[in-house]
PDB file of C-alpha atoms and ligand atoms in Angstrom:
ATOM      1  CA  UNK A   1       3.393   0.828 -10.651  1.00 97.00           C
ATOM      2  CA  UNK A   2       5.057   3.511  -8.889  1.00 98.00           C
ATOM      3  CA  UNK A   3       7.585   5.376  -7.369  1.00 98.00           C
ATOM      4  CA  UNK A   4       8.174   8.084  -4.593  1.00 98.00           C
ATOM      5  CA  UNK A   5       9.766  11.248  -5.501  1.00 98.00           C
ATOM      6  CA  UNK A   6      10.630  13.625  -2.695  1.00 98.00           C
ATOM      7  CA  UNK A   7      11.524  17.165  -4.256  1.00 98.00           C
ATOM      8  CA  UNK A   8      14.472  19.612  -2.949  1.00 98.00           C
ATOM      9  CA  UNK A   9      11.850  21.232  -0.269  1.00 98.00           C
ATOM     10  CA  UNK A  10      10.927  18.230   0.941  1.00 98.00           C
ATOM     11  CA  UNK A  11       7.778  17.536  -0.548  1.00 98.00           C
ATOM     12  CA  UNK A  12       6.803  14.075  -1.084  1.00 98.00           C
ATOM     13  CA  UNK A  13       5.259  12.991  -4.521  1.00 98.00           C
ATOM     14  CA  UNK A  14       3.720   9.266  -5.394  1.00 98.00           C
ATOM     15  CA  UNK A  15       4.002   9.574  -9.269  1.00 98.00           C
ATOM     16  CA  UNK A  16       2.532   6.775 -11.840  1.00 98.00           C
ATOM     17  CA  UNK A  17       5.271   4.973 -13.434  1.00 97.00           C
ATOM     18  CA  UNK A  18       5.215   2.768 -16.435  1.00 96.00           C
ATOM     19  CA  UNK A  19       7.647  -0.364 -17.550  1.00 97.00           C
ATOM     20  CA  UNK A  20      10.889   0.350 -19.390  1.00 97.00           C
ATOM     21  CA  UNK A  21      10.596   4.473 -18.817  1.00 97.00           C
ATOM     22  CA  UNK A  22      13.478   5.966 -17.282  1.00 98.00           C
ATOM     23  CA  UNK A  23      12.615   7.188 -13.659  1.00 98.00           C
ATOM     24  CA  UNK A  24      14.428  10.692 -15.231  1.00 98.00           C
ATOM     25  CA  UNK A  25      11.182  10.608 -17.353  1.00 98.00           C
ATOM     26  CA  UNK A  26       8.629  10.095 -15.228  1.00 98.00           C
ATOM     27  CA  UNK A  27       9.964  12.835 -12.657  1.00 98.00           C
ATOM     28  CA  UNK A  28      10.370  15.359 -15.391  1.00 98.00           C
ATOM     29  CA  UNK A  29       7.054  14.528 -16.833  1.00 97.00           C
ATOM     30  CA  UNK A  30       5.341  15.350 -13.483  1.00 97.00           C
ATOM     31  CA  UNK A  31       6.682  18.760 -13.270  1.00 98.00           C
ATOM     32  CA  UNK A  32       9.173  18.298 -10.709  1.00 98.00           C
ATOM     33  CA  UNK A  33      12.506  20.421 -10.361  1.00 98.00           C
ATOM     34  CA  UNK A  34      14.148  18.073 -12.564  1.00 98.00           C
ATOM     35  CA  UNK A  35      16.767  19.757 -14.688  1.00 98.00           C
ATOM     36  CA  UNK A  36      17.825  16.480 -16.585  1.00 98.00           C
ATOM     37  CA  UNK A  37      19.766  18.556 -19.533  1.00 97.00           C
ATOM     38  CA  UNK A  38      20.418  15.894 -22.022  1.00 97.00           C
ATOM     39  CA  UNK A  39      17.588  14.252 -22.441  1.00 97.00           C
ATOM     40  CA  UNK A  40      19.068  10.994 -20.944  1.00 96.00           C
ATOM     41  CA  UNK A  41      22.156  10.071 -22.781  1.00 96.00           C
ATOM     42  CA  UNK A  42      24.048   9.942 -19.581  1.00 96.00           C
ATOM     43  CA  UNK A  43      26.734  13.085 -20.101  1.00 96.00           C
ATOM     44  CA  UNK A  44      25.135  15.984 -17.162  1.00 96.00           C
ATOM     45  CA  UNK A  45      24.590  14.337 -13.674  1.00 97.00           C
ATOM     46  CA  UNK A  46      21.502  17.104 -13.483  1.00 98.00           C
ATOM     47  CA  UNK A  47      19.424  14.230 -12.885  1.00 98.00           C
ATOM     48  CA  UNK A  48      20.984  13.291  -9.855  1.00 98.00           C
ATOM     49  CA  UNK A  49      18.929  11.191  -7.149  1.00 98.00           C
ATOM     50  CA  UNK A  50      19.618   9.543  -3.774  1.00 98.00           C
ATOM     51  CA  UNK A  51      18.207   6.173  -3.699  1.00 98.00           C
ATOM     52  CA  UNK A  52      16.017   5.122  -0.600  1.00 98.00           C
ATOM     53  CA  UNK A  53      19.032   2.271   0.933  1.00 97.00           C
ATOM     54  CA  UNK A  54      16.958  -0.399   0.810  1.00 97.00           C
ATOM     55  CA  UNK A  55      16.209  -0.481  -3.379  1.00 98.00           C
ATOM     56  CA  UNK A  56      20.092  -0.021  -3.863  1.00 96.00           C
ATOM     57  CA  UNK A  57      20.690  -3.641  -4.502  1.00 96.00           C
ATOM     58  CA  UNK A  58      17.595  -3.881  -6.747  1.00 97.00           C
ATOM     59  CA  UNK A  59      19.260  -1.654  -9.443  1.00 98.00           C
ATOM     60  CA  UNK A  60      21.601  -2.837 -12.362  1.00 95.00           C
ATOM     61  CA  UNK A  61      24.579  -1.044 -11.084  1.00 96.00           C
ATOM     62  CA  UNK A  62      26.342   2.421 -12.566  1.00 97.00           C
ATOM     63  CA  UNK A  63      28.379   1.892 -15.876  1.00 97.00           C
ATOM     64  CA  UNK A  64      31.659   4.003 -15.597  1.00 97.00           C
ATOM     65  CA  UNK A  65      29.936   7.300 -17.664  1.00 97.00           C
ATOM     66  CA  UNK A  66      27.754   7.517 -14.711  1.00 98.00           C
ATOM     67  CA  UNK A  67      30.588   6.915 -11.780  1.00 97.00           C
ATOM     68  CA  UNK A  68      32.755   9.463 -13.665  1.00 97.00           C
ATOM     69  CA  UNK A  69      29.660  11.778 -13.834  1.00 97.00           C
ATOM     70  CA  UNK A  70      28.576  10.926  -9.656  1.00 97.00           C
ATOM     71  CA  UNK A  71      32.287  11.880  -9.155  1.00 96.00           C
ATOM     72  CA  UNK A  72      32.505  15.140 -10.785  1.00 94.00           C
ATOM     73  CA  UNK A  73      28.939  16.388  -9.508  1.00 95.00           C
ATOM     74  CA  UNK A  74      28.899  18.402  -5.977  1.00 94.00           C
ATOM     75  CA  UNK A  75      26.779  16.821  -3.886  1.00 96.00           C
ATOM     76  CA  UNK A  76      27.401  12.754  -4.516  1.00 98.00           C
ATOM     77  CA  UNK A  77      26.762  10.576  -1.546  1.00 98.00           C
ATOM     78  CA  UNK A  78      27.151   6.605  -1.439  1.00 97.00           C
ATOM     79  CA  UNK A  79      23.470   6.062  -2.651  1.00 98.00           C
ATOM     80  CA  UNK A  80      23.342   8.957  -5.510  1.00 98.00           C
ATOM     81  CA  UNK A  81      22.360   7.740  -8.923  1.00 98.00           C
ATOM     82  CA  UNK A  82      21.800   9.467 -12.067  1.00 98.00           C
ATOM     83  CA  UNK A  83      17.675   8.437 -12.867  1.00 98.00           C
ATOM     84  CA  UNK A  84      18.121   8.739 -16.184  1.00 98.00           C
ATOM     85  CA  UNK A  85      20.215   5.549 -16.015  1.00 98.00           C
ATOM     86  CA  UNK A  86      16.830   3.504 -14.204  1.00 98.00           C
ATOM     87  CA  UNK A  87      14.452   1.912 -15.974  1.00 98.00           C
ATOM     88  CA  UNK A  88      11.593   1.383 -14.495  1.00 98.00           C
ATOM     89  CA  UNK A  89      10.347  -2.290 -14.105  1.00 97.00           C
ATOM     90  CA  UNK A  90       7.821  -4.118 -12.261  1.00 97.00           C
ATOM     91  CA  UNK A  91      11.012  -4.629  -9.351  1.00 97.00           C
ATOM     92  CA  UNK A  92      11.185  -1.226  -8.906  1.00 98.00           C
ATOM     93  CA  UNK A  93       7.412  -0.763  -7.830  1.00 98.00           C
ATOM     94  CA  UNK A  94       7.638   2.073  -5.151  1.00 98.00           C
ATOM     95  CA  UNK A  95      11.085   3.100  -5.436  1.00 98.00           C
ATOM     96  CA  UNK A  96      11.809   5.959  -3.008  1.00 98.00           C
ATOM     97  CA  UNK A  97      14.064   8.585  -4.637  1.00 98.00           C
ATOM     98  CA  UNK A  98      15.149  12.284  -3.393  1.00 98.00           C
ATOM     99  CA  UNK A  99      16.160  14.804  -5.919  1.00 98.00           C
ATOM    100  CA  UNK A 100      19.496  16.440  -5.496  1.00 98.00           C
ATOM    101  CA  UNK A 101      19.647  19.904  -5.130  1.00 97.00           C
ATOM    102  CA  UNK A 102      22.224  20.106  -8.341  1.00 96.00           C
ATOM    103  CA  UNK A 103      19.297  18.388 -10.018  1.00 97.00           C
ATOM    104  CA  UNK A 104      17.008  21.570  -9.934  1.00 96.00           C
ATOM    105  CA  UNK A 105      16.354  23.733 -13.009  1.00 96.00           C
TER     106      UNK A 105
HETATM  107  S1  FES B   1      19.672  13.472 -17.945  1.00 89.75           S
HETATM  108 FE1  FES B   1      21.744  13.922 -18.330  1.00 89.75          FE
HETATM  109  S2  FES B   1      22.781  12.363 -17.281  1.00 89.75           S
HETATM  110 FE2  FES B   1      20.711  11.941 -16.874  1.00 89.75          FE
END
């Protein structure tokens, strides 16, 4: 499995991905500018990603933490997630996700 991770420059990265890890995870554990300050437990937004449109409908939609979180964060558009909030399974193989610049360390 995999996904796509395109960083703040624009720099695209095919990164290894295994079931039930949180994309958040996998970005961070590549080294990418991933600030992700809580570890996951859905209360920063600094792991803010756009979704590639067409694997929007393939993800178990935002619980209201992570709306309210989308809301407050500065640069939310209609596909941003937080990736901390996807886990990675075999119907996510090469998801495309871009890293919001309020992501970056
Ligand atoms: S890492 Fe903090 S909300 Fe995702």
């Amino acid at each position: 499995m995999k996904i796509i991770a395109i960083d703040q420059s624009g720099q695209r990265h095919e990164l290894e991905a295994l079931e039930g890890w949180r994309i958040m995870e996998i970005i961070r554990d590549y080294g990418l500018p991933i600030k992700a300050e809580c570890g996951g437990c859905c209360c920063c937004a600094t792991c803010h990603v756009y979704v590639a449109p067409e694997w929007l409908s393939k993800l178990v939609p935002p619980n209201p933490e992570e709306e309210d979180l989308l809301l407050d964060a500065p640069d939310t558009k209609a596909n941003s997630r937080l990736s901390c909030q996807i886990l990675m399974s075999a119907e996510l193989d090469g998801i495309e996700v871009v890293l919001a610049e309020s992501a970056k360390p």
